[in-house]
GROMACS .gro file of C-alpha atoms in nm:
model
  284
    1UNK     CA    1  25.996  22.777   1.731
    2UNK     CA    2  26.274  23.032   1.771
    3UNK     CA    3  26.303  23.369   1.600
    4UNK     CA    4  26.606  23.240   1.410
    5UNK     CA    5  26.396  22.963   1.261
    6UNK     CA    6  26.122  23.208   1.160
    7UNK     CA    7  26.379  23.429   0.984
    8UNK     CA    8  26.565  23.143   0.820
    9UNK     CA    9  26.667  23.198   0.460
   10UNK     CA   10  26.534  22.962   0.191
   11UNK     CA   11  26.750  22.660   0.120
   12UNK     CA   12  26.971  22.684  -0.191
   13UNK     CA   13  26.759  22.433  -0.375
   14UNK     CA   14  26.426  22.604  -0.301
   15UNK     CA   15  26.246  22.800  -0.571
   16UNK     CA   16  26.147  23.150  -0.461
   17UNK     CA   17  25.900  23.338  -0.680
   18UNK     CA   18  25.944  23.714  -0.669
   19UNK     CA   19  25.694  23.930  -0.856
   20UNK     CA   20  25.868  24.168  -1.093
   21UNK     CA   21  25.726  24.520  -1.081
   22UNK     CA   22  25.773  24.719  -1.399
   23UNK     CA   23  25.911  25.073  -1.396
   24UNK     CA   24  25.571  25.195  -1.511
   25UNK     CA   25  25.404  25.062  -1.195
   26UNK     CA   26  25.676  25.212  -0.974
   27UNK     CA   27  25.592  25.569  -1.073
   28UNK     CA   28  25.464  25.760  -0.764
   29UNK     CA   29  25.093  25.832  -0.767
   30UNK     CA   30  25.133  26.211  -0.760
   31UNK     CA   31  25.378  26.204  -1.050
   32UNK     CA   32  25.153  25.972  -1.253
   33UNK     CA   33  24.852  26.196  -1.198
   34UNK     CA   34  25.054  26.505  -1.296
   35UNK     CA   35  25.185  26.342  -1.613
   36UNK     CA   36  24.835  26.228  -1.709
   37UNK     CA   37  24.697  26.580  -1.656
   38UNK     CA   38  24.976  26.735  -1.864
   39UNK     CA   39  24.919  26.485  -2.144
   40UNK     CA   40  24.544  26.548  -2.139
   41UNK     CA   41  24.584  26.927  -2.148
   42UNK     CA   42  24.843  26.897  -2.425
   43UNK     CA   43  24.611  26.683  -2.636
   44UNK     CA   44  24.324  26.921  -2.562
   45UNK     CA   45  24.535  27.220  -2.672
   46UNK     CA   46  24.640  27.042  -2.991
   47UNK     CA   47  24.286  26.945  -3.088
   48UNK     CA   48  24.142  27.290  -3.015
   49UNK     CA   49  24.417  27.496  -3.184
   50UNK     CA   50  24.476  27.288  -3.497
   51UNK     CA   51  24.114  27.326  -3.595
   52UNK     CA   52  24.004  26.965  -3.570
   53UNK     CA   53  23.711  27.078  -3.357
   54UNK     CA   54  23.537  27.415  -3.370
   55UNK     CA   55  23.624  27.655  -3.082
   56UNK     CA   56  23.250  27.691  -3.020
   57UNK     CA   57  23.234  27.321  -2.934
   58UNK     CA   58  23.574  27.283  -2.767
   59UNK     CA   59  23.740  27.600  -2.631
   60UNK     CA   60  24.114  27.617  -2.578
   61UNK     CA   61  24.264  27.542  -2.235
   62UNK     CA   62  24.370  27.909  -2.210
   63UNK     CA   63  24.015  28.030  -2.271
   64UNK     CA   64  23.880  27.784  -2.015
   65UNK     CA   65  24.144  27.899  -1.764
   66UNK     CA   66  24.036  28.259  -1.818
   67UNK     CA   67  23.678  28.169  -1.731
   68UNK     CA   68  23.795  27.961  -1.434
   69UNK     CA   69  23.967  28.272  -1.297
   70UNK     CA   70  23.660  28.485  -1.367
   71UNK     CA   71  23.428  28.242  -1.186
   72UNK     CA   72  23.672  28.211  -0.897
   73UNK     CA   73  23.694  28.590  -0.858
   74UNK     CA   74  23.316  28.617  -0.870
   75UNK     CA   75  23.284  28.355  -0.597
   76UNK     CA   76  23.556  28.515  -0.385
   77UNK     CA   77  23.402  28.863  -0.405
   78UNK     CA   78  23.051  28.745  -0.318
   79UNK     CA   79  22.902  28.798  -0.662
   80UNK     CA   80  22.593  28.644  -0.815
   81UNK     CA   81  22.773  28.314  -0.874
   82UNK     CA   82  22.830  28.271  -0.501
   83UNK     CA   83  22.456  28.311  -0.445
   84UNK     CA   84  22.393  28.043  -0.707
   85UNK     CA   85  22.653  27.814  -0.551
   86UNK     CA   86  22.492  27.851  -0.207
   87UNK     CA   87  22.154  27.754  -0.355
   88UNK     CA   88  22.308  27.442  -0.510
   89UNK     CA   89  22.488  27.363  -0.183
   90UNK     CA   90  22.161  27.396   0.011
   91UNK     CA   91  21.987  27.158  -0.228
   92UNK     CA   92  22.280  26.917  -0.205
   93UNK     CA   93  22.286  26.908   0.175
   94UNK     CA   94  21.909  26.864   0.211
   95UNK     CA   95  21.896  26.595  -0.059
   96UNK     CA   96  22.186  26.399   0.087
   97UNK     CA   97  22.043  26.415   0.439
   98UNK     CA   98  21.703  26.294   0.318
   99UNK     CA   99  21.864  26.018   0.110
  100UNK     CA  100  22.062  25.896   0.411
  101UNK     CA  101  21.754  25.893   0.634
  102UNK     CA  102  21.522  25.725   0.383
  103UNK     CA  103  21.789  25.488   0.251
  104UNK     CA  104  21.901  25.378   0.596
  105UNK     CA  105  21.542  25.324   0.713
  106UNK     CA  106  21.449  25.120   0.406
  107UNK     CA  107  21.780  24.934   0.422
  108UNK     CA  108  21.712  24.822   0.778
  109UNK     CA  109  21.360  24.720   0.677
  110UNK     CA  110  21.493  24.517   0.383
  111UNK     CA  111  21.790  24.368   0.564
  112UNK     CA  112  21.620  24.289   0.893
  113UNK     CA  113  21.270  24.172   0.800
  114UNK     CA  114  21.138  23.909   0.560
  115UNK     CA  115  20.858  24.147   0.460
  116UNK     CA  116  21.107  24.410   0.351
  117UNK     CA  117  21.320  24.163   0.157
  118UNK     CA  118  21.031  23.988  -0.018
  119UNK     CA  119  20.777  24.267  -0.065
  120UNK     CA  120  20.956  24.604  -0.047
  121UNK     CA  121  21.284  24.526  -0.222
  122UNK     CA  122  21.130  24.424  -0.560
  123UNK     CA  123  20.951  24.759  -0.582
  124UNK     CA  124  21.272  24.945  -0.496
  125UNK     CA  125  21.460  24.756  -0.767
  126UNK     CA  126  21.183  24.833  -1.016
  127UNK     CA  127  21.203  25.204  -0.930
  128UNK     CA  128  21.580  25.203  -0.959
  129UNK     CA  129  21.571  25.051  -1.308
  130UNK     CA  130  21.355  25.337  -1.435
  131UNK     CA  131  21.526  25.635  -1.605
  132UNK     CA  132  21.535  25.875  -1.313
  133UNK     CA  133  21.584  26.185  -1.525
  134UNK     CA  134  21.241  26.119  -1.674
  135UNK     CA  135  21.092  26.188  -1.331
  136UNK     CA  136  21.218  26.548  -1.333
  137UNK     CA  137  20.909  26.687  -1.516
  138UNK     CA  138  20.685  26.496  -1.276
  139UNK     CA  139  20.857  26.640  -0.969
  140UNK     CA  140  20.841  26.989  -1.124
  141UNK     CA  141  20.468  26.947  -1.191
  142UNK     CA  142  20.411  26.829  -0.834
  143UNK     CA  143  20.646  27.058  -0.643
  144UNK     CA  144  20.703  27.358  -0.870
  145UNK     CA  145  21.022  27.528  -0.985
  146UNK     CA  146  21.167  27.588  -0.637
  147UNK     CA  147  21.430  27.383  -0.459
  148UNK     CA  148  21.171  27.123  -0.360
  149UNK     CA  149  21.164  26.959  -0.705
  150UNK     CA  150  21.547  26.952  -0.722
  151UNK     CA  151  21.568  26.799  -0.376
  152UNK     CA  152  21.309  26.537  -0.468
  153UNK     CA  153  21.496  26.429  -0.782
  154UNK     CA  154  21.837  26.421  -0.612
  155UNK     CA  155  21.699  26.226  -0.316
  156UNK     CA  156  21.531  25.983  -0.554
  157UNK     CA  157  21.861  25.918  -0.731
  158UNK     CA  158  22.077  25.885  -0.418
  159UNK     CA  159  21.851  25.672  -0.199
  160UNK     CA  160  21.882  25.328  -0.362
  161UNK     CA  161  22.263  25.282  -0.318
  162UNK     CA  162  22.223  25.353   0.054
  163UNK     CA  163  21.938  25.100   0.078
  164UNK     CA  164  22.151  24.832  -0.086
  165UNK     CA  165  22.459  24.914   0.122
  166UNK     CA  166  22.267  24.909   0.449
  167UNK     CA  167  22.088  24.582   0.369
  168UNK     CA  168  22.411  24.418   0.251
  169UNK     CA  169  22.585  24.527   0.569
  170UNK     CA  170  22.317  24.372   0.787
  171UNK     CA  171  22.341  24.044   0.593
  172UNK     CA  172  22.720  24.047   0.623
  173UNK     CA  173  22.714  23.992   0.999
  174UNK     CA  174  22.913  23.684   1.104
  175UNK     CA  175  22.697  23.380   1.179
  176UNK     CA  176  22.907  23.289   1.483
  177UNK     CA  177  22.858  23.637   1.626
  178UNK     CA  178  22.483  23.606   1.572
  179UNK     CA  179  22.475  23.276   1.757
  180UNK     CA  180  22.685  23.422   2.039
  181UNK     CA  181  22.442  23.711   2.085
  182UNK     CA  182  22.148  23.472   2.074
  183UNK     CA  183  22.312  23.244   2.332
  184UNK     CA  184  22.367  23.540   2.565
  185UNK     CA  185  21.996  23.622   2.546
  186UNK     CA  186  22.029  23.945   2.346
  187UNK     CA  187  21.708  24.082   2.201
  188UNK     CA  188  21.663  24.143   1.830
  189UNK     CA  189  21.706  24.516   1.883
  190UNK     CA  190  22.026  24.467   2.084
  191UNK     CA  191  22.166  24.236   1.817
  192UNK     CA  192  22.086  24.491   1.548
  193UNK     CA  193  22.235  24.792   1.729
  194UNK     CA  194  22.537  24.632   1.896
  195UNK     CA  195  22.643  24.375   1.637
  196UNK     CA  196  22.483  24.397   1.292
  197UNK     CA  197  22.500  24.772   1.238
  198UNK     CA  198  22.865  24.812   1.352
  199UNK     CA  199  22.975  24.513   1.144
  200UNK     CA  200  22.781  24.643   0.843
  201UNK     CA  201  22.934  24.993   0.843
  202UNK     CA  202  23.182  24.919   0.559
  203UNK     CA  203  22.899  24.822   0.323
  204UNK     CA  204  22.688  25.115   0.442
  205UNK     CA  205  22.967  25.360   0.361
  206UNK     CA  206  23.015  25.199   0.020
  207UNK     CA  207  22.655  25.284  -0.060
  208UNK     CA  208  22.704  25.628   0.091
  209UNK     CA  209  22.999  25.704  -0.137
  210UNK     CA  210  22.802  25.601  -0.445
  211UNK     CA  211  22.512  25.817  -0.327
  212UNK     CA  212  22.741  26.117  -0.271
  213UNK     CA  213  22.820  26.112  -0.642
  214UNK     CA  214  22.461  26.054  -0.753
  215UNK     CA  215  22.312  26.327  -0.537
  216UNK     CA  216  22.523  26.593  -0.710
  217UNK     CA  217  22.411  26.466  -1.050
  218UNK     CA  218  22.049  26.477  -0.935
  219UNK     CA  219  22.071  26.834  -0.807
  220UNK     CA  220  22.233  26.969  -1.124
  221UNK     CA  221  21.997  26.775  -1.351
  222UNK     CA  222  21.700  26.915  -1.161
  223UNK     CA  223  21.836  27.270  -1.194
  224UNK     CA  224  21.917  27.221  -1.560
  225UNK     CA  225  21.571  27.094  -1.647
  226UNK     CA  226  21.362  27.285  -1.396
  227UNK     CA  227  21.521  27.627  -1.380
  228UNK     CA  228  21.595  27.777  -1.042
  229UNK     CA  229  21.884  27.991  -0.919
  230UNK     CA  230  22.165  27.738  -0.878
  231UNK     CA  231  22.477  27.652  -1.074
  232UNK     CA  232  22.274  27.431  -1.306
  233UNK     CA  233  22.082  27.734  -1.425
  234UNK     CA  234  22.410  27.917  -1.491
  235UNK     CA  235  22.527  27.621  -1.700
  236UNK     CA  236  22.200  27.621  -1.894
  237UNK     CA  237  22.227  27.994  -1.970
  238UNK     CA  238  22.593  27.964  -2.074
  239UNK     CA  239  22.520  27.667  -2.302
  240UNK     CA  240  22.229  27.855  -2.459
  241UNK     CA  241  22.470  28.140  -2.538
  242UNK     CA  242  22.722  27.887  -2.679
  243UNK     CA  243  22.972  27.998  -2.414
  244UNK     CA  244  23.136  27.656  -2.388
  245UNK     CA  245  23.438  27.783  -2.194
  246UNK     CA  246  23.207  27.920  -1.922
  247UNK     CA  247  23.024  27.584  -1.914
  248UNK     CA  248  23.355  27.400  -1.866
  249UNK     CA  249  23.459  27.637  -1.587
  250UNK     CA  250  23.130  27.597  -1.400
  251UNK     CA  251  23.145  27.219  -1.437
  252UNK     CA  252  23.498  27.212  -1.292
  253UNK     CA  253  23.387  27.408  -0.986
  254UNK     CA  254  23.093  27.171  -0.943
  255UNK     CA  255  23.331  26.878  -0.963
  256UNK     CA  256  23.528  27.029  -0.675
  257UNK     CA  257  23.205  27.047  -0.474
  258UNK     CA  258  23.136  26.683  -0.560
  259UNK     CA  259  23.488  26.582  -0.458
  260UNK     CA  260  23.442  26.768  -0.129
  261UNK     CA  261  23.120  26.575  -0.061
  262UNK     CA  262  23.287  26.245  -0.143
  263UNK     CA  263  23.590  26.337   0.068
  264UNK     CA  264  23.373  26.414   0.372
  265UNK     CA  265  23.213  26.069   0.342
  266UNK     CA  266  23.557  25.906   0.320
  267UNK     CA  267  23.675  26.107   0.622
  268UNK     CA  268  23.372  25.994   0.823
  269UNK     CA  269  23.443  25.636   0.719
  270UNK     CA  270  23.800  25.660   0.839
  271UNK     CA  271  23.685  25.789   1.176
  272UNK     CA  272  23.399  25.543   1.230
  273UNK     CA  273  23.532  25.231   1.056
  274UNK     CA  274  23.890  25.255   1.181
  275UNK     CA  275  23.901  24.878   1.223
  276UNK     CA  276  23.850  24.831   0.848
  277UNK     CA  277  24.158  25.021   0.736
  278UNK     CA  278  24.239  24.828   0.419
  279UNK     CA  279  23.905  24.897   0.252
  280UNK     CA  280  23.904  25.258   0.367
  281UNK     CA  281  24.242  25.323   0.209
  282UNK     CA  282  24.136  25.156  -0.112
  283UNK     CA  283  23.822  25.368  -0.130
  284UNK     CA  284  24.004  25.688  -0.040
   0.00000   0.00000   0.00000
């Protein structure tokens, strides 16, 4: 078949369906995000200044911006807030590393063995259905008010998505590829390392991205309920003093830290799962 045939125009009598894209869907992503942010801030300003909501409950955007600048200056000059942020960052890194190790290990056990799938997985599901915040007092009683209890709670929250993602990735391996490895005499370990794990990386990173969000929530919840010296404790003190603008400012900086964690996971996915570009772009 020639190139001319491949590029041939439809016959006059053929019906060609062309999807009509509305002007709303043609707005660039950056412009749409900016317009949404402006609309949100405008509505926020209207609600807070008209008096619909008390300023103690909802501060004005200007007041929140003032506290954002104050917190940023304190962080930039190495003040006490930077020390608190470093404590939270330490808890976040340790918790995420432990969650990856435990979640990957259990995921391989569940996805690769019948014992893991039939005996271990039901207990993991049962644990995941429990209200994890309720475990915070237990971890504090066991491990004290140091970073250990915060790390335990955050790891507990972030582990299950990684288990599910790893197990799903191992089950997603192509049956023809499995038979090819078996025909070539590959051992079970070789099949796992050279075929199942590489093919299951997209699902593994899906679980990792969910865990990167949950681990931040676990760390801050542990600090909020169990004291300590992190950003969660600063939020607790500010909320006790009814300083809502300071609470909003601290939460926004924590959201930036959470976005950074999520972005690092997406970056690693783009580097390691380069052959799965469509899903990586959708996730990023």
